[in-house]
Every structure is written in structure tokens, then in C-alpha cells.
CSV table of C-alpha atoms in Angstrom, one decimal:
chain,number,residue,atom,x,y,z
A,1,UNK,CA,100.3,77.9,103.7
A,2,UNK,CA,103.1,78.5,101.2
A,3,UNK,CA,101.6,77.4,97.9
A,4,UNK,CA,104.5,77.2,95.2
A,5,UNK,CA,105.4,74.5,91.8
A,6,UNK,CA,108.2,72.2,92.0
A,7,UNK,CA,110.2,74.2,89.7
A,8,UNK,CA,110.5,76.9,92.3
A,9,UNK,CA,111.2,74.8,94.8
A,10,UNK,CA,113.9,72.9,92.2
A,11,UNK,CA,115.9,76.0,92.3
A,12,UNK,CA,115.8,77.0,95.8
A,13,UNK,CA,113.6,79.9,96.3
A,14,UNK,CA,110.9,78.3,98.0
A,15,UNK,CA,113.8,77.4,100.4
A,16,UNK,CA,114.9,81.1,100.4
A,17,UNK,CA,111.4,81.9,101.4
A,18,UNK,CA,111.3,79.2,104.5
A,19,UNK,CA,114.4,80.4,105.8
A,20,UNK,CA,112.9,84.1,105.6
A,21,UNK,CA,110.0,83.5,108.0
A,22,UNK,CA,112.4,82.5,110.7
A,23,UNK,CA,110.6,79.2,112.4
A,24,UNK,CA,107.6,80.5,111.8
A,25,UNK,CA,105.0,77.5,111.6
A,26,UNK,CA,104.1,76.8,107.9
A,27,UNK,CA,102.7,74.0,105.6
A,28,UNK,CA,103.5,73.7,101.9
A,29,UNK,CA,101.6,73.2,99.2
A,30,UNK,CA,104.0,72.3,95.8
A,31,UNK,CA,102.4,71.0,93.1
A,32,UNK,CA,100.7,73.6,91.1
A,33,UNK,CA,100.6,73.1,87.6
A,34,UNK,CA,101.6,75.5,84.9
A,35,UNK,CA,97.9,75.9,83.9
A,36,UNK,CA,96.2,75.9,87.3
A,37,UNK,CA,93.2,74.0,88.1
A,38,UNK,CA,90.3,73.6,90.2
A,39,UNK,CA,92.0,70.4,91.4
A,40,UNK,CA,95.0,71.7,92.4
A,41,UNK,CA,93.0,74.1,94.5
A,42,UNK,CA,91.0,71.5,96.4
A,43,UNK,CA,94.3,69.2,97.2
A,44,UNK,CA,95.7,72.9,98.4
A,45,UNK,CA,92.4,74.0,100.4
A,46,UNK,CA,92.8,70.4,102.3
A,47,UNK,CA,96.4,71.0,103.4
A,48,UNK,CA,95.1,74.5,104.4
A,49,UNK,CA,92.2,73.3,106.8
A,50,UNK,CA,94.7,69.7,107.8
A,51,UNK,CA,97.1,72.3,109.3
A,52,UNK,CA,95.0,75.0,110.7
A,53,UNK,CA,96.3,77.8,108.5
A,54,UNK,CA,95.4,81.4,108.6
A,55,UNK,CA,96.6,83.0,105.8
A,56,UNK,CA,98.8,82.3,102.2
A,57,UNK,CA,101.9,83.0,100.9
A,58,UNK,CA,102.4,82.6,97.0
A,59,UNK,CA,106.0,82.0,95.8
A,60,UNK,CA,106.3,82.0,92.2
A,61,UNK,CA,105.0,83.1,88.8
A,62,UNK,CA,101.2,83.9,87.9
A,63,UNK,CA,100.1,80.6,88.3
A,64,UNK,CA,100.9,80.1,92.0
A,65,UNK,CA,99.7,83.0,92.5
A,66,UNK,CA,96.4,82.4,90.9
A,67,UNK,CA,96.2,78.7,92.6
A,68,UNK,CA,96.9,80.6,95.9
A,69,UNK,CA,94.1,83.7,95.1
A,70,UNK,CA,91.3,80.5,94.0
A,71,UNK,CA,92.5,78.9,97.6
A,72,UNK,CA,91.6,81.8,99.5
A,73,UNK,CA,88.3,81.7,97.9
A,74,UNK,CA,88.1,78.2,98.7
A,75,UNK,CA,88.6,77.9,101.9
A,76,UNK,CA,85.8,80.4,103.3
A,77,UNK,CA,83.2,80.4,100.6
A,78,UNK,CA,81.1,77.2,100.2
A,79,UNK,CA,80.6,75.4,97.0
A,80,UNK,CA,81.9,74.7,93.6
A,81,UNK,CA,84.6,77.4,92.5
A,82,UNK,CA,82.9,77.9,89.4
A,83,UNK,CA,80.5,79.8,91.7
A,84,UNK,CA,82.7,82.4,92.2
A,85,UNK,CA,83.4,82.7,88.4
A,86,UNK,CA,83.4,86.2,86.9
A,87,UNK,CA,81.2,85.0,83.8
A,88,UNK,CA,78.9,82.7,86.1
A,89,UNK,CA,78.2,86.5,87.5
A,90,UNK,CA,80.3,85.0,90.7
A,91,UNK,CA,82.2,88.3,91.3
A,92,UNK,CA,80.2,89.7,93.8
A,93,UNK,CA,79.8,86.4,95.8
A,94,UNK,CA,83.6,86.5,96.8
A,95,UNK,CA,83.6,88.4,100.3
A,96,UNK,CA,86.0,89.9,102.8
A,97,UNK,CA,86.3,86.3,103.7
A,98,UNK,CA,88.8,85.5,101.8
A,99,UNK,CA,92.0,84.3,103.3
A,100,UNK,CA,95.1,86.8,103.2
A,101,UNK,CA,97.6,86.2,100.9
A,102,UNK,CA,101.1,87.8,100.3
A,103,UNK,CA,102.9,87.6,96.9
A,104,UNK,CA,106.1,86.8,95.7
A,105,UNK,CA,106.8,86.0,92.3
A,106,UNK,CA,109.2,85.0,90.7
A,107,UNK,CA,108.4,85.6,86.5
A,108,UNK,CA,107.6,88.9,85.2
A,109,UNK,CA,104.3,88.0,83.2
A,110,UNK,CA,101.0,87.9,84.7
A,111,UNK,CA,101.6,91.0,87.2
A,112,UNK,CA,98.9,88.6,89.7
A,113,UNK,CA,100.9,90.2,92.5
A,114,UNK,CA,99.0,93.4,91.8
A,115,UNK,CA,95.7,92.4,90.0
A,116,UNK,CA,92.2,91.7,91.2
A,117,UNK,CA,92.0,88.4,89.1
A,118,UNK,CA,93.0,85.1,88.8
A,119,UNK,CA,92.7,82.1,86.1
A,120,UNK,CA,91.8,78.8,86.9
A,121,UNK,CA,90.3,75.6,84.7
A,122,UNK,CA,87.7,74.2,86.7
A,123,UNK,CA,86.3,70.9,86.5
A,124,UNK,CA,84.1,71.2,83.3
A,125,UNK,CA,87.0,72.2,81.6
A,126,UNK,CA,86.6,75.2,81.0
A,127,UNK,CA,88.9,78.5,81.7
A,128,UNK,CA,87.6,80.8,83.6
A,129,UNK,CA,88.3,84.5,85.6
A,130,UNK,CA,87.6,85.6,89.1
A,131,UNK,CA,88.0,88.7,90.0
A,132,UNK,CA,87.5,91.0,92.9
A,133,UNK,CA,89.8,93.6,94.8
A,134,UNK,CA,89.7,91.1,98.1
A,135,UNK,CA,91.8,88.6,96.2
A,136,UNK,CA,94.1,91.2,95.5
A,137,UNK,CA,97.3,90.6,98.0
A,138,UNK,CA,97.8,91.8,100.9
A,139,UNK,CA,101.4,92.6,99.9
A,140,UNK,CA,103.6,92.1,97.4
A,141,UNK,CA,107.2,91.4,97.8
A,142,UNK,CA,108.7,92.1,93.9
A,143,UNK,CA,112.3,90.8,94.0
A,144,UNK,CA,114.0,91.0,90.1
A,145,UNK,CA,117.0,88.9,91.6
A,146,UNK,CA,114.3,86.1,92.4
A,147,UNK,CA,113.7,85.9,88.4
A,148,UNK,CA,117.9,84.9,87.7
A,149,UNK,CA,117.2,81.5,87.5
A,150,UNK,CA,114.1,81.7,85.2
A,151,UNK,CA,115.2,80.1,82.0
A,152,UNK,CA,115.9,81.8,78.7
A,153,UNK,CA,112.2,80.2,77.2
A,154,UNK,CA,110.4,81.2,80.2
A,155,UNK,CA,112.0,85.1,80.6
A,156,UNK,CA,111.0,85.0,76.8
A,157,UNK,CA,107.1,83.8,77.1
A,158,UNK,CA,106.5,85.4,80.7
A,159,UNK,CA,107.9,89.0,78.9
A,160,UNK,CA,105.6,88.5,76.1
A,161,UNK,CA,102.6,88.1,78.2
A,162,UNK,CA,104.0,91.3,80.5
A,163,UNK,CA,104.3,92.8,76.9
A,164,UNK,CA,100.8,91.5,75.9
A,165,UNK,CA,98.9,92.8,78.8
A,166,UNK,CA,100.2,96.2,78.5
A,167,UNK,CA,99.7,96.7,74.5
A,168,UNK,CA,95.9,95.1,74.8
A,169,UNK,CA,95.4,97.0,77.8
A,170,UNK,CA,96.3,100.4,75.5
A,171,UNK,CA,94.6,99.1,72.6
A,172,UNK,CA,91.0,98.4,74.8
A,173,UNK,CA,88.4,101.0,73.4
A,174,UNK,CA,87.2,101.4,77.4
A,175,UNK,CA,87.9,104.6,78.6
A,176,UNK,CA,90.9,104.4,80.8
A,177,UNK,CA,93.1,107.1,79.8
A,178,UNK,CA,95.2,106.4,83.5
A,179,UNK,CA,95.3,102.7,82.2
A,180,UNK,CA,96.4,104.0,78.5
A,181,UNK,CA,99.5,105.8,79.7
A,182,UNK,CA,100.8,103.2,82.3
A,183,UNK,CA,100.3,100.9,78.9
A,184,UNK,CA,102.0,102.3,76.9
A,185,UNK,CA,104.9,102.9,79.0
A,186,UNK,CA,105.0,99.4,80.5
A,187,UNK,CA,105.3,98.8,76.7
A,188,UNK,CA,108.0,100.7,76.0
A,189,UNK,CA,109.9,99.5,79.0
A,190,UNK,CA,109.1,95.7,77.9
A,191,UNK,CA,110.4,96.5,74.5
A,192,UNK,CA,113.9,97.8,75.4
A,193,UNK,CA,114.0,95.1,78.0
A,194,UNK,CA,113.6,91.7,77.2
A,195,UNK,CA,115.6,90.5,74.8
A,196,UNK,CA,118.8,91.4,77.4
A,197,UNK,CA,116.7,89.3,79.8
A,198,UNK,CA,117.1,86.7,77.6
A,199,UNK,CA,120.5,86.9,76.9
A,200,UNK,CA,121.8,88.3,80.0
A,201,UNK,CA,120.1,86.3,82.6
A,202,UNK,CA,121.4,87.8,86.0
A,203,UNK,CA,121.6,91.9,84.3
A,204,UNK,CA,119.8,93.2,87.6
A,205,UNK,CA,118.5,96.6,85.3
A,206,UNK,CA,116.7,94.4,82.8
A,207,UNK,CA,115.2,92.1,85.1
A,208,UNK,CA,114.0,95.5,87.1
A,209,UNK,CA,112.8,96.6,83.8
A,210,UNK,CA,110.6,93.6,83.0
A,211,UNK,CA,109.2,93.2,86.9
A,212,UNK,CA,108.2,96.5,87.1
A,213,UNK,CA,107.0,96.3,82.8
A,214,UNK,CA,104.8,93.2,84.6
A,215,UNK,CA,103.1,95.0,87.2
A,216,UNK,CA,102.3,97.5,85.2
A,217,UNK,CA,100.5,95.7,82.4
A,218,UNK,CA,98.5,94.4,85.3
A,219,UNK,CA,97.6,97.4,86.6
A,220,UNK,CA,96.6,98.9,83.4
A,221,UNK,CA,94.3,95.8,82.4
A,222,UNK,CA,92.0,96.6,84.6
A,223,UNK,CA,90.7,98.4,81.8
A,224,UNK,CA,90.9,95.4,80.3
A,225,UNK,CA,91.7,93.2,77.4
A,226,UNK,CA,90.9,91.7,73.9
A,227,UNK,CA,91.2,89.2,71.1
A,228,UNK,CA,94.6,87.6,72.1
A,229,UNK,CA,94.0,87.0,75.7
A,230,UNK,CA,90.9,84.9,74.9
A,231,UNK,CA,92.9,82.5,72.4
A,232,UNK,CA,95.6,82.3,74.5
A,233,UNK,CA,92.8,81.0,77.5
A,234,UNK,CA,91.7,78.4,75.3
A,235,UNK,CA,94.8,77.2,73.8
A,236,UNK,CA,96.2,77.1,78.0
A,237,UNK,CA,92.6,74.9,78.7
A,238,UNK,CA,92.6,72.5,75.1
A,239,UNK,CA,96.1,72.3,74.7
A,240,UNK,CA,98.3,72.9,78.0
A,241,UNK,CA,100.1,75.3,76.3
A,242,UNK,CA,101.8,78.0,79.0
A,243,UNK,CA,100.1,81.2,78.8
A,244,UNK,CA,102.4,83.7,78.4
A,245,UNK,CA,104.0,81.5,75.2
A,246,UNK,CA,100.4,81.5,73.9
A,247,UNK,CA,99.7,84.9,74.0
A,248,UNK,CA,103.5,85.0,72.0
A,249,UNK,CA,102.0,82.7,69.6
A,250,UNK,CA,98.5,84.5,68.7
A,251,UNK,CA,99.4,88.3,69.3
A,252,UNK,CA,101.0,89.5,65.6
A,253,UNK,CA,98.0,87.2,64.0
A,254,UNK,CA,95.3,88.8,66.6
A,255,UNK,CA,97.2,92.9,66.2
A,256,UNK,CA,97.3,92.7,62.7
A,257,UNK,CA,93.9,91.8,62.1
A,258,UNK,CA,93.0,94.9,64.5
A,259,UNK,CA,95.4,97.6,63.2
A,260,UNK,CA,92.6,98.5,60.6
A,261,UNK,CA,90.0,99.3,63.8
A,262,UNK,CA,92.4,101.6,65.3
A,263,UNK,CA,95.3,102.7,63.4
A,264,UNK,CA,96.3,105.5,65.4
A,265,UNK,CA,96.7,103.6,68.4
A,266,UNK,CA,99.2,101.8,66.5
A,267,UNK,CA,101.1,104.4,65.5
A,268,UNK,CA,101.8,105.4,69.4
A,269,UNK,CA,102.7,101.7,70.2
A,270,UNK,CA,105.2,102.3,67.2
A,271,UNK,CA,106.4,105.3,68.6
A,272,UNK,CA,107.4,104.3,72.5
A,273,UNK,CA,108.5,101.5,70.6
A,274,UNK,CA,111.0,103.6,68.6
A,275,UNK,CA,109.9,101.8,65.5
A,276,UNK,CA,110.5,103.3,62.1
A,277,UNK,CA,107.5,103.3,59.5
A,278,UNK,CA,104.9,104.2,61.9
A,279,UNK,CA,101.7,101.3,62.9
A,280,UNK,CA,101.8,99.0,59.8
A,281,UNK,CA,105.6,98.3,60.9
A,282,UNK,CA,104.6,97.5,64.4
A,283,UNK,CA,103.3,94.0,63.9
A,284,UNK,CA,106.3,92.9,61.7
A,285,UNK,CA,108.9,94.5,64.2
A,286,UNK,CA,106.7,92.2,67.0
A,287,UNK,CA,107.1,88.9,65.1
A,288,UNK,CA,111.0,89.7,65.0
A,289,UNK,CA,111.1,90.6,68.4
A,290,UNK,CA,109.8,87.2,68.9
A,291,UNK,CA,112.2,85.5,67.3
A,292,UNK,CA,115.2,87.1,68.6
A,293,UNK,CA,113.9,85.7,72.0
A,294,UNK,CA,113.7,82.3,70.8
A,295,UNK,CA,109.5,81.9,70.2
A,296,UNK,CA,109.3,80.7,66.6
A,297,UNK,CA,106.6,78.9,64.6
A,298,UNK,CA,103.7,78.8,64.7
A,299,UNK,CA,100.5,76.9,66.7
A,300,UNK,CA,101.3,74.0,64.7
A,301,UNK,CA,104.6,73.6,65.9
A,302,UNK,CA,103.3,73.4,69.2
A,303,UNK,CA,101.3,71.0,68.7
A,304,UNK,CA,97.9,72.6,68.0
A,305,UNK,CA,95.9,70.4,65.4
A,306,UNK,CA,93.6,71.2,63.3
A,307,UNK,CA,91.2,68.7,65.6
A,308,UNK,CA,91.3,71.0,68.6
A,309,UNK,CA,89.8,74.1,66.5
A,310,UNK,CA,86.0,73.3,67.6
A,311,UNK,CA,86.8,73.2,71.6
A,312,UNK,CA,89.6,76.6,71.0
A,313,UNK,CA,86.8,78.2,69.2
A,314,UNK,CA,84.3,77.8,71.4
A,315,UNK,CA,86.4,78.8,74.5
A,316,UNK,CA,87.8,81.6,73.2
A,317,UNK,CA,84.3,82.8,72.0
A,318,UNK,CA,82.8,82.7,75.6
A,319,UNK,CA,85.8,84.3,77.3
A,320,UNK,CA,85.2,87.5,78.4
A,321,UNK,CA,88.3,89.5,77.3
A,322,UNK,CA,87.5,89.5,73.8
A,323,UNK,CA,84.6,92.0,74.8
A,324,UNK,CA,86.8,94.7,74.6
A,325,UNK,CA,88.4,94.2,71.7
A,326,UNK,CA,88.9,97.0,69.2
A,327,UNK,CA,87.0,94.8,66.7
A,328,UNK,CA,84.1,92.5,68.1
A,329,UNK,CA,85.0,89.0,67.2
A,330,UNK,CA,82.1,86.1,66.3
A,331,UNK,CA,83.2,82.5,66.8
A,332,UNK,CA,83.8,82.8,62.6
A,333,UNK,CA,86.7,85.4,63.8
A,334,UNK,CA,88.2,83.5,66.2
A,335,UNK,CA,88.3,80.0,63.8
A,336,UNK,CA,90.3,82.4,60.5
A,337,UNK,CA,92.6,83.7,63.5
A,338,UNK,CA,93.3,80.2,65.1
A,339,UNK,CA,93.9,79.1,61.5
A,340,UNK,CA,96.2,81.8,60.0
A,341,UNK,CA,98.4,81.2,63.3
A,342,UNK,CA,98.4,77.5,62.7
């Protein structure tokens, strides 16, 4: 089963990928949304079992990849996929089971193609992690020519969750120090990369550049994450909002209210950053970086309302990624954070 979005197949890839297997027998499944859900994974899972599958293929960004990573969970573990969620303890009830999947994206963001998790809003609304090294792929096939055609909005938000990943990861007080340098290099890469991704759409070195910046934010947040990953669930399960453009939209709020916990580390983001001024200038140089990709505004102008704050508070408070944070964060935190981004 090729499971895939209609933008992808819009502008021919998921063609490119049927022509690539040659004949071989295959069943689509097209209709993932850009916040995947637990829906989505059941209508996929019944195409699956309709056509006798054996296995997945994912074609696109992180959330066909995800969709396709919750299908293979689906279709050989019995129950509700919540189950299988990391903070419903659900990690170690995904098996060898699973169905195997292959990889091919076609954003530089998540970095799925090379990470144990997925995320997925199930039924009850809420948006929630798995995670397990047998949903990790079989195989990835990591293409930078696949991502010409990604439009100069998307390039901008997928980079800034690729960017995201890889500064959270670095700023986690877990002890990774493996994770910390593949950070902060995947940071430095993203940094010189993606604005010419932006404006230079088919430039094969910065597209390489951001792919590669991708996977390795993934790789390094296995260490895991913090503050701005847990907003940027809630505004992707209350709001709709894609995730790599929320992440844009909370990190300078979320990084400056850290840089007091660990000042040095932001002094070393600075630094592969080749910005002058040392860590207090890193957080301004971010917001302009922003802007010169074309994210500007704030939630508001998104259309985040004041009305949504009780359901984003308490989502982000019960995500998981916030443990890690370099300060802890109480559901007061999260409200003053949602607000000063507003």
C-alpha cells in the first residue's frame, strides 16, 4: 500500500513512484490530511486488508509518513490506536508485527524517515506519540530533487520544524552528548540553508542541505524535545495549524523564555550560527530569519483566539515533550507563552 496526500500526487511524484515499482501490484491510499488522524488510519488499514497488502510505502512529508507508521500498527495489533500511545504507556505493546514500511519523503521537516515516532490525533481529540524502533522504516529513499516542487511557505515551515528539532534536541538537559553534536550541526547546516531554499527552489546543494539538516534533527531527538514541540502539538490538534509552521510560530516566544535556564547552550547555537553578540542575539536573529522566509505574525494572525487557550493549554501541558525542557513548564507557563505569541 502506497499511502500518500493529494498534494503529492497533484504534482506527480506519487506517479514517479508507480512508475518506479515497474508493474508491481499496489493499492493507494491518498487522502492523508496535513494533521494526520486516527481516521485516516482506519479508512487506510481497510484498503490495506481489501487488497491483501504486505507491506507500505510512504511518499511524502512527515505526515504520510506518520499515517503510514500508525497503519502498520494497525493492521496487526488489535484495538483502539490510542492503545499503542506512548503516554497511554502503549510503547511496549507495538511488536515485530508491524507491517514494513519504506520511506520517501518529500519535505525536509519531520526527519519520520529515520525516527522511531509518529504523531497522530486520535478519536478523543487528542495528539498523541508512538514510538518504538519497529515503526522505524525499513528503508529510506531521501531524494532532495523530490522536494523542487514544495512551495516557498511549505520549504519555509517544514525547514523550521528541521531547524526546531535539531535546536530543542541540543537544548534537552538529557544526556546525549552524540545527540548534542549531530544538533548542533544539523543547526548550523539549517541556518545557512533555507532561506536559498526558499528563494531558489530547484538549487540541488540547499535542498541537500535541508534533507540531510532533517534527518538529522530526527536523529538527534531521540534525546528528545521541549516547550515548543508541545505547543506546536496542540495548536496542530485545536487549531489545524501545520506543524512545522507552528513550531515557527511558538519557537522565539518558547527559546527566549529559556535562554535564562541555559545560557551557555545558547551561546553555542549562536556560534554554529555565526551570529554576532553571542546567546541573547540568537532569539532576535531567529525571529528575522523567520521573516526573511516569509512566516510573519503572530498566533493571532493565524487564526488562534483567545477562546482556544483552555483546550491548547491543556494539550500542551499533558504532552510529553515538554518533560525535557530546560525549564519545567506548569499549565500557568504554557497559558503566558500561548499568550505573548498571540
Amino acid at each position: 500500500l502506497i499511502v500518500t496526500d493529494q498534494g503529492v500526487k497533484a504534482v506527480g511524484i506519487l506517479q514517479k513512484a508507480l512508475d518506479a515499482l515497474g508493474g508491481m501490484p499496489v493499492a493507494v491510499f491518498d487522502q492523508t490530511p496535513s494533521n494526520p488522524t486516527e481516521a485516516a488510519v482506519r479508512a487506510a488499514t481497510e484498503v490495506y486488508k481489501a487488497h491483501g497488502c504486505d507491506g507500505l510505502i510512504a511518499v511524502g512529508g512527515g505526515s504520510s509518513i506518520d499515517c503510514a507508521k500508525c497503519v502498520s500498527i494497525a493492521v496487526s495489533h488489535e484495538g483502539p490506536l490510542k492503545t499503542y500511545a506512548t503516554i497511554e504507556g502503549g510503547s511496549l505493546k507495538i511488536t515485530d508485527r508491524v507491517a514494513p514500511l519504506i520511506a520517501v519523503p518529500t519535505t525536509s521537516g519531520t526527519g519520520s524517515e529515520v525516527a522511531r515516532g509518529a504523531i497522530l490525533i486520535v478519536d478523543d481529540g487528542r495528539k498523541l506519540g508512538f514510538h518504538s524502533w519497529f515503526i522505524v522504516p525499513k528503508a529510506a529513499i531521501c531524494d532532495p530533487e523530490l522536494t523542487f516542487g514544495l512551495p516557498p511557505m511549505l520549504t519555509a515551515a517544514t525547514g523550521m520544524d528541521a531547524l526546531t528539532h535539531n535546536i530543542e534536541s541540543y537544548l534537552s538537559p538529557a544526556y546525549h552528548p552524540l545527540c548534542d553534536g549531530i544538533a548542533l550541526e544539523g543547526t548550523r547546516i539549517a541556518a545557512a540553508a533555507l532561506l536559498t531554499a526558499v528563494q531558489q527552489p530547484t538549487n540541488l546543494q540547499a535542498r541537500s542541505d535541508m534533507m540531510m539538516a532533517s534527518m538529522m534533527g530526527a536523529i538527534a531527538f531521540q534525546k528528545d524535545l521541549g516547550a515548543v514541540h508541545s505547543c506546536a502539538h496542540a495548536l496542530g490538534a485545536v487549531c489545524d495549524l501545520h506543524h512545522g509552521l507552528a513550531n515557527a510560530l511558538m519557537i522565539d516566544t518558547v527559546l527566549a523564555w529559556n535562554l535564562a535556564a541555559v545560557p551557555a547552550k545558547f551561546d553555542e547555537l549562536a556560534h554554529v550560527c555565526q551570529v554576532a553578540g553571542g546567546g541573547a542575539a540568537f532569539v532576535p536573529w531567529l525571529k528575522s530569519l523567520k521573516a526573511s522566509v516569509g512566516i510573519t505574525g503572530g498566533l493571532a494572525a493565524h487564526g488562534v483566539t483567545p477562546a482556544h487557550l483552555p483546550r491548547l493549554v491543556a494539550i500542551a501541558t499533558a504532552d510529553i515533550c515538554h518533560q525535557t525542557n530546560p525549564r519545567p513548564c506548569t499549565a500557568a507557563d504554557f497559558e503566558a507563552l500561548f499568550k505573548a505569541a498571540m
